[in-house]
CSV table of C-alpha atoms and ligand atoms in Angstrom, one decimal:
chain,number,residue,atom,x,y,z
A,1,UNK,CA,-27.1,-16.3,-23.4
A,2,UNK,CA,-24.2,-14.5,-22.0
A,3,UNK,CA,-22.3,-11.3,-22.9
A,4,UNK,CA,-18.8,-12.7,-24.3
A,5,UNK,CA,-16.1,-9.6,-23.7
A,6,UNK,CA,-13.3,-8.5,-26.5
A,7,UNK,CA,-10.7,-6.5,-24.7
A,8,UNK,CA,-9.8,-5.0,-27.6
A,9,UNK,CA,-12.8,-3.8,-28.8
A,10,UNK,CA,-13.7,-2.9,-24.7
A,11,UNK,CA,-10.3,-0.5,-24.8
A,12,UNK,CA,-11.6,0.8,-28.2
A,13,UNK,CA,-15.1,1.7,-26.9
A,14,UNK,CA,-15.1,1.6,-23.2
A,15,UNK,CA,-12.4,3.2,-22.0
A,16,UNK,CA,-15.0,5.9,-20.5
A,17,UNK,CA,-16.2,3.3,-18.0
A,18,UNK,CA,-12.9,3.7,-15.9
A,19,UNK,CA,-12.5,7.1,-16.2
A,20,UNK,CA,-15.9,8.0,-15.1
A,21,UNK,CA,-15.4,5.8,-11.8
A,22,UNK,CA,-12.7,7.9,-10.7
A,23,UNK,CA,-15.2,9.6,-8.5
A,24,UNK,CA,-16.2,5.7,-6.7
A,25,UNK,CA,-12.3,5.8,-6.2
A,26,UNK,CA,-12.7,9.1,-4.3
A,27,UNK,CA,-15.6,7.9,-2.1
A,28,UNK,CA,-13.4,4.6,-1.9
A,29,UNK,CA,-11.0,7.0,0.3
A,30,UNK,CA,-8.2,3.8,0.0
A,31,UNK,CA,-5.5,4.6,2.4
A,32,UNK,CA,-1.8,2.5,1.6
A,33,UNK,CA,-1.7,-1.2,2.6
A,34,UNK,CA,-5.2,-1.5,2.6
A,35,UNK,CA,-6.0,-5.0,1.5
A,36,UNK,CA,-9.5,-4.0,-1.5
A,37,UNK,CA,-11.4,-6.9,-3.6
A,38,UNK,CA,-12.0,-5.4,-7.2
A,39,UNK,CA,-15.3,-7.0,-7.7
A,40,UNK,CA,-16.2,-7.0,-11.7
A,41,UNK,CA,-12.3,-5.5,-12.2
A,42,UNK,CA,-12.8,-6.3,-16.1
A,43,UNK,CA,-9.5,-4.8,-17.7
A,44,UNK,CA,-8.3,-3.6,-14.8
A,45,UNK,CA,-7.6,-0.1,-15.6
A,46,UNK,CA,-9.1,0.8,-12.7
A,47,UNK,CA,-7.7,-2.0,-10.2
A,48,UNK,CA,-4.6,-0.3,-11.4
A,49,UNK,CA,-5.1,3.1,-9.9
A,50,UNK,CA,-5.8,1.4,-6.4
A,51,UNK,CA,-2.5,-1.0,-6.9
A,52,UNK,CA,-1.1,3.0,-7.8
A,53,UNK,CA,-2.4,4.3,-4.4
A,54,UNK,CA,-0.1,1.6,-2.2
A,55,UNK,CA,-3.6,-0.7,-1.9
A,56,UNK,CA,-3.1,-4.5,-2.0
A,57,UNK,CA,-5.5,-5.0,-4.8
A,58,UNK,CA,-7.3,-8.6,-6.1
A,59,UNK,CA,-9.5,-8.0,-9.0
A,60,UNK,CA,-12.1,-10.3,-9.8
A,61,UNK,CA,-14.2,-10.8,-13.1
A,62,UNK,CA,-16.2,-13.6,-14.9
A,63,UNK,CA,-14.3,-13.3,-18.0
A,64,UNK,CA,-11.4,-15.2,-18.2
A,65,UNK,CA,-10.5,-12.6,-21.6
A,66,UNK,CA,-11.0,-9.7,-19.4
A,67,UNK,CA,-8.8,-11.4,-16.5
A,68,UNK,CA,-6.4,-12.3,-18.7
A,69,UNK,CA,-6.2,-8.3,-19.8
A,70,UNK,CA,-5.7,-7.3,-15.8
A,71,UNK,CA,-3.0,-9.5,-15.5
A,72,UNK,CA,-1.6,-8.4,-19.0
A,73,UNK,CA,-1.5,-4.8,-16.7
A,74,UNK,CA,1.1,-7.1,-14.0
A,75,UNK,CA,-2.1,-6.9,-11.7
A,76,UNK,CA,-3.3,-10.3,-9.6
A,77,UNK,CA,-6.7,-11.2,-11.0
A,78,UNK,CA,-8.8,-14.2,-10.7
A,79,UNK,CA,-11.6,-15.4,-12.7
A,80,UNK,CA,-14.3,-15.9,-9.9
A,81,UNK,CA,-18.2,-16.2,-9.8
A,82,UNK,CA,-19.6,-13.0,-8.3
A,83,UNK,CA,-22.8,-14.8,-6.3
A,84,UNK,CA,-19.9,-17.7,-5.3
A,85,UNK,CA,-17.4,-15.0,-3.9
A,86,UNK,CA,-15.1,-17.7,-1.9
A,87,UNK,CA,-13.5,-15.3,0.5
A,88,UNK,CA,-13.3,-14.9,4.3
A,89,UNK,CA,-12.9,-11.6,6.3
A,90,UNK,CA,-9.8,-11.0,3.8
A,91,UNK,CA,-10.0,-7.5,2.6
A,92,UNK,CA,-10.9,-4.0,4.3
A,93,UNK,CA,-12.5,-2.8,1.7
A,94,UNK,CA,-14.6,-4.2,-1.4
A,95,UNK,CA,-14.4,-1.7,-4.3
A,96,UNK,CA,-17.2,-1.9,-7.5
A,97,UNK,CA,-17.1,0.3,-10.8
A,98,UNK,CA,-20.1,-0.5,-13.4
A,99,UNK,CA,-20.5,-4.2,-12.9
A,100,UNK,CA,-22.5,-5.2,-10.1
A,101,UNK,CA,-25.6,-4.8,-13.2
A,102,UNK,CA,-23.8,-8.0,-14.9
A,103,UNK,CA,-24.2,-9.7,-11.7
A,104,UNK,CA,-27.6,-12.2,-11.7
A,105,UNK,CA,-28.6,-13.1,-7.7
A,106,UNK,CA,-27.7,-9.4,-5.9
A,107,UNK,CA,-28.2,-11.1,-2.4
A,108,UNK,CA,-25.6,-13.9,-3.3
A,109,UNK,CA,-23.2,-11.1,-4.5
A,110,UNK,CA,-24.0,-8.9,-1.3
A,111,UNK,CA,-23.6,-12.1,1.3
A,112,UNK,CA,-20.2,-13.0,-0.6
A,113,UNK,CA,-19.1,-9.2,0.1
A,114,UNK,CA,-19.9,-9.4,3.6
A,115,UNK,CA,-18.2,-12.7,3.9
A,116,UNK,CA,-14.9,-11.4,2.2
A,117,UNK,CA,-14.7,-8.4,4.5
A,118,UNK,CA,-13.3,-7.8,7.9
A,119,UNK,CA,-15.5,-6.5,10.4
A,120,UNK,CA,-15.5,-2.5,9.9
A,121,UNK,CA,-15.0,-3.4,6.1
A,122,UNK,CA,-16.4,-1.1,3.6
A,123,UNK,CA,-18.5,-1.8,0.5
A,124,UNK,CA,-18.4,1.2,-2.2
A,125,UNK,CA,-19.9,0.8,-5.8
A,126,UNK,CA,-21.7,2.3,-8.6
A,127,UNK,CA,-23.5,0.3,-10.8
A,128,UNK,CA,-26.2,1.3,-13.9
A,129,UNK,CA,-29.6,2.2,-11.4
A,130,UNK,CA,-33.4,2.3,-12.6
A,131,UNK,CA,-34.0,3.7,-15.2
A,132,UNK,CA,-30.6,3.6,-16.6
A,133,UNK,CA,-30.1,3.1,-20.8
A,134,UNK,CA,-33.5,3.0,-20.8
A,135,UNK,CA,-34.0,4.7,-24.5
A,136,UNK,CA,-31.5,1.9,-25.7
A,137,UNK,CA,-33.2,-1.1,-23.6
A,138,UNK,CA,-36.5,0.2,-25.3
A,139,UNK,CA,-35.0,-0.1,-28.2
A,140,UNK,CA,-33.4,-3.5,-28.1
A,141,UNK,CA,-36.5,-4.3,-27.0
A,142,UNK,CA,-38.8,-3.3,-29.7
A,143,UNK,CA,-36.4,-4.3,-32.7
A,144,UNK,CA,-36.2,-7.8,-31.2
A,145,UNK,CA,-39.9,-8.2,-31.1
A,146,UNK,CA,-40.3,-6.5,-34.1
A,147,UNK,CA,-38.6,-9.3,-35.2
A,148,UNK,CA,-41.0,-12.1,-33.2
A,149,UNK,CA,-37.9,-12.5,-30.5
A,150,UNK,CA,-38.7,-12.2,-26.5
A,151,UNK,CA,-36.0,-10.1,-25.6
A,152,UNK,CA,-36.6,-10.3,-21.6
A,153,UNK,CA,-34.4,-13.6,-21.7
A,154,UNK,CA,-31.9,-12.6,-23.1
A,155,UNK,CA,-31.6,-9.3,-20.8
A,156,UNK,CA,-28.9,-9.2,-18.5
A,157,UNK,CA,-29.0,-6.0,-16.8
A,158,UNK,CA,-29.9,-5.8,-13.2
A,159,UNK,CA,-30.7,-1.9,-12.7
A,160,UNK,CA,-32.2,-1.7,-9.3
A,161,UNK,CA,-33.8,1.5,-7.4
A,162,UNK,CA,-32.4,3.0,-4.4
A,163,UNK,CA,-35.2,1.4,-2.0
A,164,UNK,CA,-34.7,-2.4,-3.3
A,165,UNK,CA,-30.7,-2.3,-3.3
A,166,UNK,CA,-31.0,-0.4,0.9
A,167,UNK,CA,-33.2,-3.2,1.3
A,168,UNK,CA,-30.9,-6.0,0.1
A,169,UNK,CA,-27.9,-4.4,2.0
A,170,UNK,CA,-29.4,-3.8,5.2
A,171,UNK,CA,-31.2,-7.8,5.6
A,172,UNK,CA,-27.7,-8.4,5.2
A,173,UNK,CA,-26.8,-5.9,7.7
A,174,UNK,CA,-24.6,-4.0,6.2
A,175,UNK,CA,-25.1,0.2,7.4
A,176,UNK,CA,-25.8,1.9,4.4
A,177,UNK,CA,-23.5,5.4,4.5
A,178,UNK,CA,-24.6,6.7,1.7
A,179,UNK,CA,-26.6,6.0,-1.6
A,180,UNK,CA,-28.4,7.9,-4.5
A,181,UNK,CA,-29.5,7.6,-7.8
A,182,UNK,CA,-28.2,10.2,-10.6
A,183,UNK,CA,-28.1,10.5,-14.4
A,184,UNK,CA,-25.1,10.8,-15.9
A,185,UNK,CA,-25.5,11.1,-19.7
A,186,UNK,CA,-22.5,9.6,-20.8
A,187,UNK,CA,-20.5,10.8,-24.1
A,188,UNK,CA,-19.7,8.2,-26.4
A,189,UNK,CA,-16.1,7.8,-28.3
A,190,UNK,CA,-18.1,6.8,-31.4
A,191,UNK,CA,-21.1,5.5,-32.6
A,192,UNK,CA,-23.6,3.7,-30.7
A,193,UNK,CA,-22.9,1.1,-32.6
A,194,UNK,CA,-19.9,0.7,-31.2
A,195,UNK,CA,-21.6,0.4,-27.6
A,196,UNK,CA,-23.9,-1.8,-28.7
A,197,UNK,CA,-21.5,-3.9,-30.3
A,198,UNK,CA,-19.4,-4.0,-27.2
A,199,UNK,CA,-22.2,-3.8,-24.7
A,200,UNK,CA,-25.6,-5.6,-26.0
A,201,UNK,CA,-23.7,-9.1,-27.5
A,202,UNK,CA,-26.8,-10.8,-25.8
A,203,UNK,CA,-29.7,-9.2,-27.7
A,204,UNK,CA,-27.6,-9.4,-31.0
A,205,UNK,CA,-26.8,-12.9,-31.1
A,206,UNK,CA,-30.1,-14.0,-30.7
A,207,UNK,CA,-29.7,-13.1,-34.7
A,208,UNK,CA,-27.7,-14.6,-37.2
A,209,UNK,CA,-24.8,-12.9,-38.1
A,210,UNK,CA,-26.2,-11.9,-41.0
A,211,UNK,CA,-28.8,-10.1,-39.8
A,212,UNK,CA,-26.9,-8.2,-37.3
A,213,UNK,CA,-26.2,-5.2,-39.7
A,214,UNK,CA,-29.9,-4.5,-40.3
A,215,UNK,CA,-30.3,-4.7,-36.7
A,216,UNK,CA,-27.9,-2.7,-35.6
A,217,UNK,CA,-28.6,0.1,-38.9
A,218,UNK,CA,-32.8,-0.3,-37.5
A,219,UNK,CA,-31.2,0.2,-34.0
A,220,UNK,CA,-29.2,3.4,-34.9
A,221,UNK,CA,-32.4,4.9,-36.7
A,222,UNK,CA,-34.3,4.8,-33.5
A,223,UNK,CA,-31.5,6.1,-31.4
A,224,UNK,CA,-30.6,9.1,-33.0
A,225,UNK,CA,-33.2,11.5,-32.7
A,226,UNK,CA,-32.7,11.1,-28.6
A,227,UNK,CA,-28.8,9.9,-28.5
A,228,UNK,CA,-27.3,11.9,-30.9
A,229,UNK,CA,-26.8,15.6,-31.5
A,230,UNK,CA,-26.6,17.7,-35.0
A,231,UNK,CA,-22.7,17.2,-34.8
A,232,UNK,CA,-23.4,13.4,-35.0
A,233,UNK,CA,-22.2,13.4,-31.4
A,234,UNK,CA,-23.5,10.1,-29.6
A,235,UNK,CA,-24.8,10.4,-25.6
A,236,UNK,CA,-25.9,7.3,-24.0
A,237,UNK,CA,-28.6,7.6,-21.1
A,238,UNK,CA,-27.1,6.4,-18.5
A,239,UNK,CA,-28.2,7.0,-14.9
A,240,UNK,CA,-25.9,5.2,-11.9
A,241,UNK,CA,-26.4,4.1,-8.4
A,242,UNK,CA,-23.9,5.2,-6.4
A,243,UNK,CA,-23.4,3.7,-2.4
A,244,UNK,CA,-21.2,3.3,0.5
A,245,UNK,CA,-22.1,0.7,3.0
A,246,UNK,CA,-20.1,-0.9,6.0
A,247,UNK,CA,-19.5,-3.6,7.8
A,248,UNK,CA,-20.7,-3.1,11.0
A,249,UNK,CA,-17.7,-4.5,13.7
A,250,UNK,CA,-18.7,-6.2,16.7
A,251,UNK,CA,-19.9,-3.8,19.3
A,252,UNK,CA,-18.0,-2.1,21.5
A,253,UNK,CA,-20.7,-1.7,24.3
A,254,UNK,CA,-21.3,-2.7,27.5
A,255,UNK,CA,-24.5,-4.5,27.8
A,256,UNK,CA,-27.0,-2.6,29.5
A,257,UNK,CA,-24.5,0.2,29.8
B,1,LIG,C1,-23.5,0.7,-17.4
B,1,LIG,O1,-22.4,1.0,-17.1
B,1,LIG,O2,-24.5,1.3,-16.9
B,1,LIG,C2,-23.8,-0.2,-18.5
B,1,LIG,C3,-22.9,-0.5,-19.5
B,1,LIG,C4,-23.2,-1.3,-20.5
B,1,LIG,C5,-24.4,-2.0,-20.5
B,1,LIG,C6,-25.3,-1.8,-19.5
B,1,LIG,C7,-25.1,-0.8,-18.5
């Protein structure tokens, strides 16, 4: 089951994500004219800064709605498979903000990366790491099987540890620069229902229609003591991998030398 996206409702209750990556923008360092592959670009607001910066920016998502949204922004976007990236040595840079954890088979993504850039090309993302929303996955969890529903199927976050995404970068021999795990408790514009509604599609159409408002209502109850505060202020428990990796360019050296 896949997570359908309303760009609509995303602007309504996610407009956090692309203010929050301004700091992957920073580590990004894009310099004028450089040619960058938004991988995961969704609504583009941040493939917009970079096309701000002087960058030749591409954005690339799965969702034709959120596509459709980028281009709505005047950007170039292009609804294209993350594990089927069909580029060659084409960009200097490949940029990532909260969407690599949508992306089923990692080491398909990270082999199209490396394919797509030019030799010295640098990969920087942040992505949702272990442990991340792990009070709200618990929770999906335990009203789905409260409810005689395997949840693990329908799950389809990808949250990996620092070890196991260094791992899959280096076999594909990329130098890893930097990389670290964080939380960052992130405030909500509204309730977590909103989030949910916006974020966990998957779990809650595994329910009738219906039934969704008990879920979600049963959902809310469990959250709140942890999520949100006596001002009815919601925090989600996010914690993010952040990296920098490169290309490495063909050596310079004089054999033996
Ligand atoms: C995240 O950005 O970490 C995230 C957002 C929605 C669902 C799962 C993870």
């Amino acid at each position: 089951m896949t997570q359908l996206w309303d760009p609509a409702r995303y602007a309504r209750n996610a407009r956090f994500v692309a203010e929050l990556g301004l700091p992957v923008v920073e580590l990004l360092a894009p310099q004028p004219g450089e040619r960058i592959l938004d991988l995961g670009c969704g609504d583009g607001a941040l493939t917009e800064k970079l096309a701000a910066l002087g960058c030749q920016v591409l954005g690339v998502d799965a969702s034709p709605e959120q596509v459709a949204a980028a281009r709505v922004r005047g950007l170039d976007a292009r609804v294209v498979a993350a594990a089927d990236l069909p580029f060659h040595e084409g960009f200097d840079a490949v940029f990532s903000n909260a969407a690599l954890h949508w992306m089923p088979r990692p080491d398909a993504v990270i082999a199209g990366v490396w394919r797509a850039l030019v030799p010295g090309g640098r990969f920087v993302a942040e992505c949702g790491g272990h442990g991340n929303i792990a009070r709200i996955r618990a929770a999906l969890y335990a009203a789905l099987e409260g409810r005689g529903i395997d949840p693990r199927p329908l799950d389809p976050w990808y949250f990996p540890t620092v070890e196991e995404y260094r791992a899959r970068l280096e076999r594909q021999a990329f130098r890893v620069e930097s990389i670290a795990l964080f939380p960052r408790p992130t405030s909500l514009p509204g309730d977590i229902a909103g989030w949910l509604e916006t974020f966990a599609g998957s779990f809650l159409a595994a329910l009738p229609a219906s039934e969704r408002p008990a879920l979600l209502a049963e959902l809310r109850q469990a959250l709140l003591p942890d999520l949100c505060d006596k001002s009815g202020h919601w925090t989600a428990d996010y914690v993010r991998l952040r990296f920098a990796a490169t290309k490495a360019g063909i050596s310079g050296g004089i054999p033996g030398g």
